[in-house]
PDB file of C-alpha atoms in Angstrom:
ATOM      1  CA  MET A 382      -7.347   9.693  12.338  1.00 59.00           C
ATOM      2  CA  THR A 383      -4.640  11.746  10.685  1.00 86.00           C
ATOM      3  CA  GLN A 384      -5.598  14.525   8.268  1.00 90.00           C
ATOM      4  CA  VAL A 385      -2.810  15.196   5.756  1.00 93.00           C
ATOM      5  CA  THR A 386      -2.605  18.725   4.360  1.00 88.00           C
ATOM      6  CA  ALA A 387       0.965  18.882   3.015  1.00 93.00           C
ATOM      7  CA  ASN A 388       3.732  16.625   1.759  1.00 95.00           C
ATOM      8  CA  VAL A 389       4.858  14.099   4.371  1.00 97.00           C
ATOM      9  CA  PRO A 390       8.535  13.315   5.150  1.00 96.00           C
ATOM     10  CA  GLU A 391      10.555  11.253   2.689  1.00 97.00           C
ATOM     11  CA  GLY A 392      10.026   7.516   2.939  1.00 97.00           C
ATOM     12  CA  THR A 393       6.521   7.774   4.385  1.00 98.00           C
ATOM     13  CA  PRO A 394       3.819   5.834   2.507  1.00 98.00           C
ATOM     14  CA  ASN A 395       1.710   8.577   0.940  1.00 98.00           C
ATOM     15  CA  TRP A 396      -0.492   7.058  -1.786  1.00 99.00           C
ATOM     16  CA  LEU A 397      -2.050   3.832  -3.045  1.00 98.00           C
ATOM     17  CA  ASP A 398      -3.553   2.869  -6.356  1.00 98.00           C
ATOM     18  CA  ILE A 399      -4.808  -0.181  -8.195  1.00 97.00           C
ATOM     19  CA  GLY A 400      -5.457  -1.208 -11.790  1.00 94.00           C
ATOM     20  CA  VAL A 401      -8.282  -3.696 -12.381  1.00 93.00           C
ATOM     21  CA  PRO A 402     -10.012  -5.189 -15.446  1.00 91.00           C
ATOM     22  CA  ASP A 403     -13.530  -4.157 -14.366  1.00 94.00           C
ATOM     23  CA  LEU A 404     -13.566  -0.678 -12.884  1.00 96.00           C
ATOM     24  CA  GLU A 405     -17.278  -0.609 -12.097  1.00 97.00           C
ATOM     25  CA  ARG A 406     -17.127  -3.907 -10.210  1.00 97.00           C
ATOM     26  CA  ALA A 407     -14.107  -2.669  -8.247  1.00 98.00           C
ATOM     27  CA  LYS A 408     -15.892   0.557  -7.353  1.00 98.00           C
ATOM     28  CA  THR A 409     -18.905  -1.388  -6.098  1.00 98.00           C
ATOM     29  CA  PHE A 410     -16.724  -3.742  -4.037  1.00 99.00           C
ATOM     30  CA  TYR A 411     -14.500  -1.096  -2.444  1.00 99.00           C
ATOM     31  CA  GLY A 412     -17.303   1.426  -2.103  1.00 99.00           C
ATOM     32  CA  THR A 413     -19.285  -1.081  -0.057  1.00 99.00           C
ATOM     33  CA  LEU A 414     -16.265  -2.259   1.932  1.00 99.00           C
ATOM     34  CA  PHE A 415     -14.760   1.123   2.841  1.00 99.00           C
ATOM     35  CA  GLY A 416     -17.512   3.662   2.194  1.00 98.00           C
ATOM     36  CA  TRP A 417     -15.621   5.230  -0.702  1.00 99.00           C
ATOM     37  CA  GLN A 418     -17.076   7.435  -3.388  1.00 99.00           C
ATOM     38  CA  PHE A 419     -15.289   7.999  -6.677  1.00 99.00           C
ATOM     39  CA  GLU A 420     -14.283  10.985  -8.791  1.00 98.00           C
ATOM     40  CA  ASP A 421     -13.252  10.403 -12.410  1.00 96.00           C
ATOM     41  CA  THR A 422     -10.382  12.667 -13.495  1.00 95.00           C
ATOM     42  CA  GLY A 423     -11.716  12.616 -17.070  1.00 93.00           C
ATOM     43  CA  PRO A 424     -10.001  12.027 -20.416  1.00 91.00           C
ATOM     44  CA  GLU A 425      -7.045  14.269 -19.564  1.00 88.00           C
ATOM     45  CA  GLY A 426      -6.354  12.079 -16.533  1.00 89.00           C
ATOM     46  CA  GLY A 427      -6.881   8.802 -18.369  1.00 90.00           C
ATOM     47  CA  HIS A 428     -10.128   8.297 -16.413  1.00 93.00           C
ATOM     48  CA  TYR A 429      -8.095   7.648 -13.276  1.00 96.00           C
ATOM     49  CA  ASN A 430     -10.576   7.555 -10.401  1.00 98.00           C
ATOM     50  CA  MET A 431      -9.895   9.150  -7.050  1.00 98.00           C
ATOM     51  CA  CYS A 432     -11.238   7.069  -4.146  1.00 99.00           C
ATOM     52  CA  MET A 433     -12.841   9.589  -1.814  1.00 99.00           C
ATOM     53  CA  LEU A 434     -13.476   9.240   1.915  1.00 98.00           C
ATOM     54  CA  ARG A 435     -15.522  12.034   3.485  1.00 97.00           C
ATOM     55  CA  GLY A 436     -14.723  14.174   0.458  1.00 97.00           C
ATOM     56  CA  GLU A 437     -10.951  13.604   0.597  1.00 98.00           C
ATOM     57  CA  PRO A 438      -8.806  11.410  -1.702  1.00 98.00           C
ATOM     58  CA  VAL A 439      -7.331   8.354  -0.001  1.00 99.00           C
ATOM     59  CA  ALA A 440      -6.383   6.139  -2.984  1.00 99.00           C
ATOM     60  CA  GLY A 441      -6.636   5.824  -6.764  1.00 98.00           C
ATOM     61  CA  MET A 442      -8.190   3.329  -9.151  1.00 98.00           C
ATOM     62  CA  MET A 443      -7.875   2.762 -12.892  1.00 96.00           C
ATOM     63  CA  ARG A 444      -8.779   0.208 -15.518  1.00 92.00           C
ATOM     64  CA  ASN A 445      -6.087  -2.368 -16.350  1.00 88.00           C
ATOM     65  CA  PRO A 446      -6.958  -4.432 -19.446  1.00 76.00           C
ATOM     66  CA  ASP A 447      -4.393  -7.135 -18.620  1.00 72.00           C
ATOM     67  CA  ASP A 448      -6.300 -10.373 -17.965  1.00 63.00           C
ATOM     68  CA  GLN A 449      -3.567 -12.047 -15.879  1.00 61.00           C
ATOM     69  CA  PRO A 450      -4.612 -12.036 -12.193  1.00 51.00           C
ATOM     70  CA  ALA A 451      -1.001 -11.898 -11.028  1.00 54.00           C
ATOM     71  CA  GLN A 452      -0.819  -8.410 -12.562  1.00 64.00           C
ATOM     72  CA  TYR A 453      -3.286  -6.846 -10.128  1.00 79.00           C
ATOM     73  CA  TRP A 454      -2.190  -5.415  -6.785  1.00 88.00           C
ATOM     74  CA  TRP A 455      -2.369  -2.336  -4.622  1.00 96.00           C
ATOM     75  CA  ASN A 456       0.643  -0.176  -5.453  1.00 97.00           C
ATOM     76  CA  VAL A 457       2.198   1.496  -2.407  1.00 98.00           C
ATOM     77  CA  TYR A 458       3.901   4.849  -3.034  1.00 99.00           C
ATOM     78  CA  PHE A 459       6.497   6.466  -0.793  1.00 99.00           C
ATOM     79  CA  ALA A 460       7.048  10.186  -0.383  1.00 98.00           C
ATOM     80  CA  THR A 461      10.065  11.963  -1.778  1.00 98.00           C
ATOM     81  CA  ASP A 462      11.000  15.567  -2.468  1.00 97.00           C
ATOM     82  CA  ASP A 463      13.358  14.482  -5.286  1.00 98.00           C
ATOM     83  CA  CYS A 464      11.848  11.718  -7.398  1.00 99.00           C
ATOM     84  CA  ASP A 465      14.690  11.636  -9.938  1.00 99.00           C
ATOM     85  CA  GLY A 466      17.383  11.546  -7.282  1.00 98.00           C
ATOM     86  CA  LEU A 467      15.640   8.763  -5.412  1.00 98.00           C
ATOM     87  CA  VAL A 468      15.266   6.690  -8.593  1.00 99.00           C
ATOM     88  CA  LYS A 469      19.047   6.821  -8.926  1.00 98.00           C
ATOM     89  CA  ARG A 470      19.428   5.782  -5.298  1.00 98.00           C
ATOM     90  CA  VAL A 471      17.177   2.778  -5.982  1.00 99.00           C
ATOM     91  CA  THR A 472      19.193   1.626  -8.992  1.00 99.00           C
ATOM     92  CA  ASP A 473      22.486   2.233  -7.177  1.00 98.00           C
ATOM     93  CA  ALA A 474      21.206  -0.085  -4.420  1.00 98.00           C
ATOM     94  CA  GLY A 475      20.321  -2.833  -6.915  1.00 98.00           C
ATOM     95  CA  GLY A 476      16.691  -1.992  -7.668  1.00 98.00           C
ATOM     96  CA  GLU A 477      15.012  -1.832 -11.069  1.00 98.00           C
ATOM     97  CA  VAL A 478      13.056   0.894 -12.865  1.00 98.00           C
ATOM     98  CA  VAL A 479       9.633  -0.226 -14.101  1.00 96.00           C
ATOM     99  CA  ALA A 480       8.413   3.242 -15.120  1.00 97.00           C
ATOM    100  CA  PRO A 481      10.850   6.184 -15.073  1.00 98.00           C
ATOM    101  CA  ALA A 482      10.167   9.447 -13.284  1.00 98.00           C
ATOM    102  CA  MET A 483       7.381  11.386 -14.995  1.00 98.00           C
ATOM    103  CA  ASP A 484       5.150  14.353 -14.284  1.00 97.00           C
ATOM    104  CA  VAL A 485       1.453  13.778 -13.641  1.00 96.00           C
ATOM    105  CA  MET A 486       0.010  17.074 -14.878  1.00 93.00           C
ATOM    106  CA  ASP A 487       0.387  19.584 -12.022  1.00 95.00           C
ATOM    107  CA  GLN A 488      -0.318  16.941  -9.385  1.00 96.00           C
ATOM    108  CA  GLY A 489       3.183  15.609  -8.779  1.00 98.00           C
ATOM    109  CA  ARG A 490       6.009  13.478 -10.120  1.00 98.00           C
ATOM    110  CA  MET A 491       6.075   9.691  -9.890  1.00 98.00           C
ATOM    111  CA  ALA A 492       8.106   6.581 -10.693  1.00 98.00           C
ATOM    112  CA  ILE A 493       7.484   2.843 -10.390  1.00 98.00           C
ATOM    113  CA  LEU A 494      10.335   0.605  -9.233  1.00 98.00           C
ATOM    114  CA  LYS A 495      11.186  -2.862  -7.974  1.00 98.00           C
ATOM    115  CA  ASP A 496      13.497  -3.785  -5.132  1.00 98.00           C
ATOM    116  CA  PRO A 497      16.253  -6.391  -5.757  1.00 98.00           C
ATOM    117  CA  GLN A 498      13.910  -9.236  -4.745  1.00 95.00           C
ATOM    118  CA  GLY A 499      11.200  -8.123  -7.168  1.00 94.00           C
ATOM    119  CA  ALA A 500       8.689  -6.296  -4.953  1.00 95.00           C
ATOM    120  CA  GLN A 501       7.158  -3.342  -6.776  1.00 96.00           C
ATOM    121  CA  PHE A 502       6.640   0.072  -5.182  1.00 98.00           C
ATOM    122  CA  GLY A 503       6.174   3.658  -6.272  1.00 98.00           C
ATOM    123  CA  LEU A 504       7.543   7.099  -5.502  1.00 99.00           C
ATOM    124  CA  TRP A 505       5.352  10.163  -5.273  1.00 99.00           C
ATOM    125  CA  GLN A 506       6.703  13.715  -5.171  1.00 99.00           C
ATOM    126  CA  GLY A 507       3.620  15.711  -4.315  1.00 98.00           C
ATOM    127  CA  GLN A 508       2.841  19.073  -5.839  1.00 97.00           C
ATOM    128  CA  ALA A 509      -0.858  19.979  -6.100  1.00 97.00           C
ATOM    129  CA  HIS A 510      -1.642  16.498  -4.767  1.00 97.00           C
ATOM    130  CA  PRO A 511       0.322  15.544  -1.619  1.00 96.00           C
ATOM    131  CA  GLY A 512      -1.180  12.043  -1.524  1.00 98.00           C
ATOM    132  CA  SER A 513      -3.714  10.376   0.758  1.00 98.00           C
ATOM    133  CA  ARG A 514      -5.473  13.121   2.692  1.00 98.00           C
ATOM    134  CA  ILE A 515      -6.775  10.809   5.415  1.00 98.00           C
ATOM    135  CA  VAL A 516      -4.796   7.961   6.984  1.00 98.00           C
ATOM    136  CA  ASN A 517      -5.158   5.806  10.110  1.00 96.00           C
ATOM    137  CA  ALA A 518      -8.953   6.022   9.987  1.00 97.00           C
ATOM    138  CA  PRO A 519     -11.623   3.520   8.910  1.00 98.00           C
ATOM    139  CA  GLY A 520     -11.601   3.412   5.108  1.00 98.00           C
ATOM    140  CA  SER A 521      -7.957   4.484   4.787  1.00 99.00           C
ATOM    141  CA  PHE A 522      -4.610   2.767   5.075  1.00 98.00           C
ATOM    142  CA  VAL A 523      -3.140   2.166   8.503  1.00 98.00           C
ATOM    143  CA  TRP A 524      -0.069   0.010   7.742  1.00 98.00           C
ATOM    144  CA  ASN A 525       1.970  -1.281   4.791  1.00 98.00           C
ATOM    145  CA  GLU A 526       3.957  -4.497   4.854  1.00 96.00           C
ATOM    146  CA  LEU A 527       6.500  -6.137   2.568  1.00 96.00           C
ATOM    147  CA  ALA A 528       6.485  -9.943   2.288  1.00 94.00           C
ATOM    148  CA  THR A 529       9.846 -11.128   0.969  1.00 94.00           C
ATOM    149  CA  PRO A 530      12.102 -14.207   1.222  1.00 92.00           C
ATOM    150  CA  ASP A 531      15.053 -12.343   2.777  1.00 94.00           C
ATOM    151  CA  SER A 532      13.972  -9.747   5.309  1.00 96.00           C
ATOM    152  CA  ALA A 533      17.530  -8.753   6.236  1.00 96.00           C
ATOM    153  CA  ALA A 534      18.541  -8.015   2.629  1.00 97.00           C
ATOM    154  CA  ALA A 535      15.309  -6.125   2.045  1.00 98.00           C
ATOM    155  CA  GLY A 536      15.843  -4.105   5.198  1.00 98.00           C
ATOM    156  CA  GLU A 537      19.293  -3.044   4.023  1.00 98.00           C
ATOM    157  CA  PHE A 538      17.949  -2.047   0.597  1.00 99.00           C
ATOM    158  CA  TYR A 539      15.230   0.174   2.050  1.00 98.00           C
ATOM    159  CA  ARG A 540      17.704   1.596   4.559  1.00 98.00           C
ATOM    160  CA  ALA A 541      19.970   2.601   1.654  1.00 98.00           C
ATOM    161  CA  VAL A 542      17.086   4.145  -0.287  1.00 98.00           C
ATOM    162  CA  PHE A 543      15.030   5.871   2.407  1.00 98.00           C
ATOM    163  CA  GLY A 544      17.306   5.923   5.446  1.00 97.00           C
ATOM    164  CA  TYR A 545      14.996   3.649   7.433  1.00 97.00           C
ATOM    165  CA  GLU A 546      16.158   1.975  10.617  1.00 95.00           C
ATOM    166  CA  PRO A 547      15.001  -1.680  10.415  1.00 96.00           C
ATOM    167  CA  GLU A 548      14.239  -3.020  13.888  1.00 96.00           C
ATOM    168  CA  PRO A 549      13.651  -6.741  14.594  1.00 95.00           C
ATOM    169  CA  MET A 550      10.377  -7.496  16.316  1.00 92.00           C
ATOM    170  CA  PRO A 551      10.834  -9.333  19.636  1.00 89.00           C
ATOM    171  CA  GLY A 552      10.087 -13.056  19.522  1.00 86.00           C
ATOM    172  CA  ASP A 553      10.520 -15.777  16.932  1.00 88.00           C
ATOM    173  CA  MET A 554       8.719 -14.130  14.026  1.00 89.00           C
ATOM    174  CA  ASP A 555      10.871 -13.125  11.034  1.00 94.00           C
ATOM    175  CA  TYR A 556       9.711  -9.524  11.039  1.00 95.00           C
ATOM    176  CA  LEU A 557      11.337  -6.100  10.863  1.00 97.00           C
ATOM    177  CA  VAL A 558       9.578  -2.850  11.634  1.00 97.00           C
ATOM    178  CA  LEU A 559      10.800   0.181   9.720  1.00 98.00           C
ATOM    179  CA  ARG A 560      11.487   3.445  11.515  1.00 97.00           C
ATOM    180  CA  ARG A 561      11.464   6.650   9.506  1.00 96.00           C
ATOM    181  CA  ALA A 562      14.684   8.635   9.359  1.00 90.00           C
ATOM    182  CA  GLY A 563      14.749  11.684  11.584  1.00 90.00           C
ATOM    183  CA  ASP A 564      11.902  11.107  14.020  1.00 94.00           C
ATOM    184  CA  GLY A 565      11.952   7.289  14.282  1.00 93.00           C
ATOM    185  CA  ARG A 566       8.256   6.921  13.525  1.00 94.00           C
ATOM    186  CA  TYR A 567       7.104   3.428  12.507  1.00 95.00           C
ATOM    187  CA  ILE A 568       5.980   3.511   8.869  1.00 95.00           C
ATOM    188  CA  GLY A 569       5.777  -0.158   7.828  1.00 97.00           C
ATOM    189  CA  GLY A 570       7.143  -3.642   8.221  1.00 97.00           C
ATOM    190  CA  ILE A 571       8.975  -6.462   6.460  1.00 97.00           C
ATOM    191  CA  LEU A 572       7.768 -10.043   6.850  1.00 95.00           C
ATOM    192  CA  GLY A 573      10.336 -12.657   5.896  1.00 93.00           C
ATOM    193  CA  GLY A 574       9.966 -16.100   4.375  1.00 83.00           C
ATOM    194  CA  SER A 575       6.644 -17.752   4.984  1.00 59.00           C
ATOM    195  CA  GLY A 576       4.531 -14.617   4.642  1.00 52.00           C
ATOM    196  CA  LEU A 577       4.828 -14.445   0.867  1.00 63.00           C
ATOM    197  CA  VAL A 578       1.778 -13.714  -1.245  1.00 60.00           C
ATOM    198  CA  LEU A 579       1.068 -16.329  -3.925  1.00 55.00           C
ATOM    199  CA  GLY A 580       0.875 -15.082  -7.480  1.00 54.00           C
ATOM    200  CA  GLY A 581      -1.355 -16.393 -10.244  1.00 49.00           C
ATOM    201  CA  GLY A 582       1.020 -19.268 -10.984  1.00 50.00           C
ATOM    202  CA  GLY A 583       1.281 -20.309  -7.339  1.00 55.00           C
ATOM    203  CA  ASP A 584       4.855 -19.093  -7.033  1.00 61.00           C
ATOM    204  CA  PRO A 585       5.889 -16.882  -4.116  1.00 70.00           C
ATOM    205  CA  VAL A 586       5.861 -13.237  -5.185  1.00 81.00           C
ATOM    206  CA  PRO A 587       7.636 -10.631  -3.021  1.00 91.00           C
ATOM    207  CA  SER A 588       5.170  -7.782  -2.646  1.00 92.00           C
ATOM    208  CA  TRP A 589       3.946  -4.861  -0.584  1.00 95.00           C
ATOM    209  CA  THR A 590       0.485  -5.296   0.938  1.00 95.00           C
ATOM    210  CA  THR A 591      -1.735  -2.712   2.599  1.00 98.00           C
ATOM    211  CA  TYR A 592      -3.706  -2.893   5.830  1.00 98.00           C
ATOM    212  CA  PHE A 593      -6.903  -0.820   5.638  1.00 99.00           C
ATOM    213  CA  ALA A 594      -8.534   0.309   8.863  1.00 98.00           C
ATOM    214  CA  VAL A 595     -12.153  -0.700   9.468  1.00 99.00           C
ATOM    215  CA  ASP A 596     -14.610  -0.269  12.334  1.00 98.00           C
ATOM    216  CA  ASP A 597     -15.286  -4.019  12.557  1.00 99.00           C
ATOM    217  CA  ALA A 598     -12.984  -6.644  11.032  1.00 99.00           C
ATOM    218  CA  ASP A 599     -15.605  -9.407  11.188  1.00 99.00           C
ATOM    219  CA  ALA A 600     -18.210  -7.266   9.444  1.00 99.00           C
ATOM    220  CA  ALA A 601     -15.619  -6.292   6.823  1.00 99.00           C
ATOM    221  CA  VAL A 602     -14.920  -9.972   6.092  1.00 99.00           C
ATOM    222  CA  ARG A 603     -18.639 -10.558   5.573  1.00 99.00           C
ATOM    223  CA  LYS A 604     -18.699  -7.669   3.095  1.00 99.00           C
ATOM    224  CA  VAL A 605     -15.687  -9.118   1.283  1.00 99.00           C
ATOM    225  CA  ARG A 606     -17.438 -12.461   0.810  1.00 99.00           C
ATOM    226  CA  ALA A 607     -20.739 -10.845  -0.176  1.00 99.00           C
ATOM    227  CA  GLY A 608     -18.936  -8.727  -2.764  1.00 98.00           C
ATOM    228  CA  GLY A 609     -17.246 -11.687  -4.455  1.00 98.00           C
ATOM    229  CA  GLY A 610     -13.926 -11.542  -2.635  1.00 98.00           C
ATOM    230  CA  THR A 611     -12.222 -14.340  -0.732  1.00 97.00           C
ATOM    231  CA  VAL A 612     -10.683 -14.735   2.712  1.00 98.00           C
ATOM    232  CA  ASP A 613      -7.132 -16.027   3.173  1.00 95.00           C
ATOM    233  CA  SER A 614      -7.237 -15.872   6.974  1.00 96.00           C
ATOM    234  CA  GLU A 615     -10.174 -15.227   9.273  1.00 98.00           C
ATOM    235  CA  PRO A 616     -10.145 -12.278  11.691  1.00 98.00           C
ATOM    236  CA  ALA A 617      -7.709 -12.787  14.541  1.00 98.00           C
ATOM    237  CA  ASP A 618      -6.620 -10.662  17.470  1.00 97.00           C
ATOM    238  CA  SER A 619      -3.103  -9.380  18.068  1.00 94.00           C
ATOM    239  CA  PRO A 620      -1.654  -6.664  20.298  1.00 92.00           C
ATOM    240  CA  TYR A 621      -2.084  -4.305  17.325  1.00 93.00           C
ATOM    241  CA  GLY A 622      -5.741  -4.999  16.609  1.00 96.00           C
ATOM    242  CA  ARG A 623      -8.076  -7.493  14.970  1.00 98.00           C
ATOM    243  CA  ALA A 624      -7.233  -8.240  11.340  1.00 98.00           C
ATOM    244  CA  ALA A 625      -7.969 -10.588   8.451  1.00 98.00           C
ATOM    245  CA  ALA A 626      -6.169 -11.255   5.166  1.00 97.00           C
ATOM    246  CA  VAL A 627      -8.567 -11.068   2.224  1.00 98.00           C
ATOM    247  CA  ARG A 628      -8.642 -10.709  -1.557  1.00 96.00           C
ATOM    248  CA  ASP A 629     -10.907  -8.620  -3.736  1.00 97.00           C
ATOM    249  CA  PRO A 630     -12.860 -10.154  -6.665  1.00 96.00           C
ATOM    250  CA  PHE A 631      -9.740  -9.878  -8.862  1.00 92.00           C
ATOM    251  CA  GLY A 632      -7.503 -11.754  -6.421  1.00 90.00           C
ATOM    252  CA  VAL A 633      -5.767  -8.641  -5.086  1.00 92.00           C
ATOM    253  CA  PRO A 634      -4.501  -9.241  -1.525  1.00 93.00           C
ATOM    254  CA  LEU A 635      -5.148  -6.750   1.257  1.00 97.00           C
ATOM    255  CA  HIS A 636      -5.810  -6.765   4.988  1.00 98.00           C
ATOM    256  CA  VAL A 637      -8.749  -5.331   6.890  1.00 99.00           C
ATOM    257  CA  MET A 638      -7.937  -4.312  10.436  1.00 98.00           C
ATOM    258  CA  LYS A 639      -9.630  -2.751  13.421  1.00 98.00           C
ATOM    259  CA  PRO A 640      -6.612  -1.196  15.140  1.00 97.00           C
ATOM    260  CA  ALA A 641      -6.188  -1.618  18.874  1.00 94.00           C
ATOM    261  CA  PRO A 642      -7.014   1.514  20.874  1.00 89.00           C
ATOM    262  CA  GLU A 643      -4.137   3.900  21.389  1.00 76.00           C
ATOM    263  CA  PRO A 644      -2.692   3.498  24.900  1.00 66.00           C
ATOM    264  CA  GLU A 645      -3.677   6.264  27.269  1.00 60.00           C
ATOM    265  CA  SER A 646      -0.829   8.626  28.077  1.00 49.00           C
TER     266      SER A 646
END
């Protein structure tokens, strides 16, 4: 488990949120799946709900009245200390602005963008709120992954924006891992071609998807089904842990994963 007490380095995933048509149903589903409790920010915060794990915020949730299932997804935000400057870097590299940089009360400054292939992501410049306070623990995110038709082009875009070093994974899989500038820490991955998520119309949709850590991937899949979600792929083992691809009751894709134990030093 990592406890986050201050802003993390630029380019690090630092927040997640989701908009859904039925907030109470979503709270029941995710509360059961991850053990979350919820704090409503009230009218001044647009009734944005903080998803709390052991008393700390790990994600956000809001009502989205749009009734098109393709519109629902977990938004992945990346840390920056200059939201406006990074928005310009995104557009200079061929990306698109969905929502321009704006202040969120005293909590921070945010923007929503798309990369040149259409995958949406956010920026978060933390102030009072640095982002997810717990990561890499059951009930919090442990990995974020972009599915896109051209992994090489995507890797170059995110290199230009965040300074990442894309590194091909050994073997035949079309996969790049992203190393953070400065310390080389792995912060996410890019899956090319066949890993695309299907949108509401059945067309491939480039998108970021989150892996949430759980204590037991098989038990998590049972909770998904019991809560009205669906399973795209059953739990399977890899060198990185045991994971399954699932969808919540609104069709939002995510992964549940019991990470492999850290190697002993």
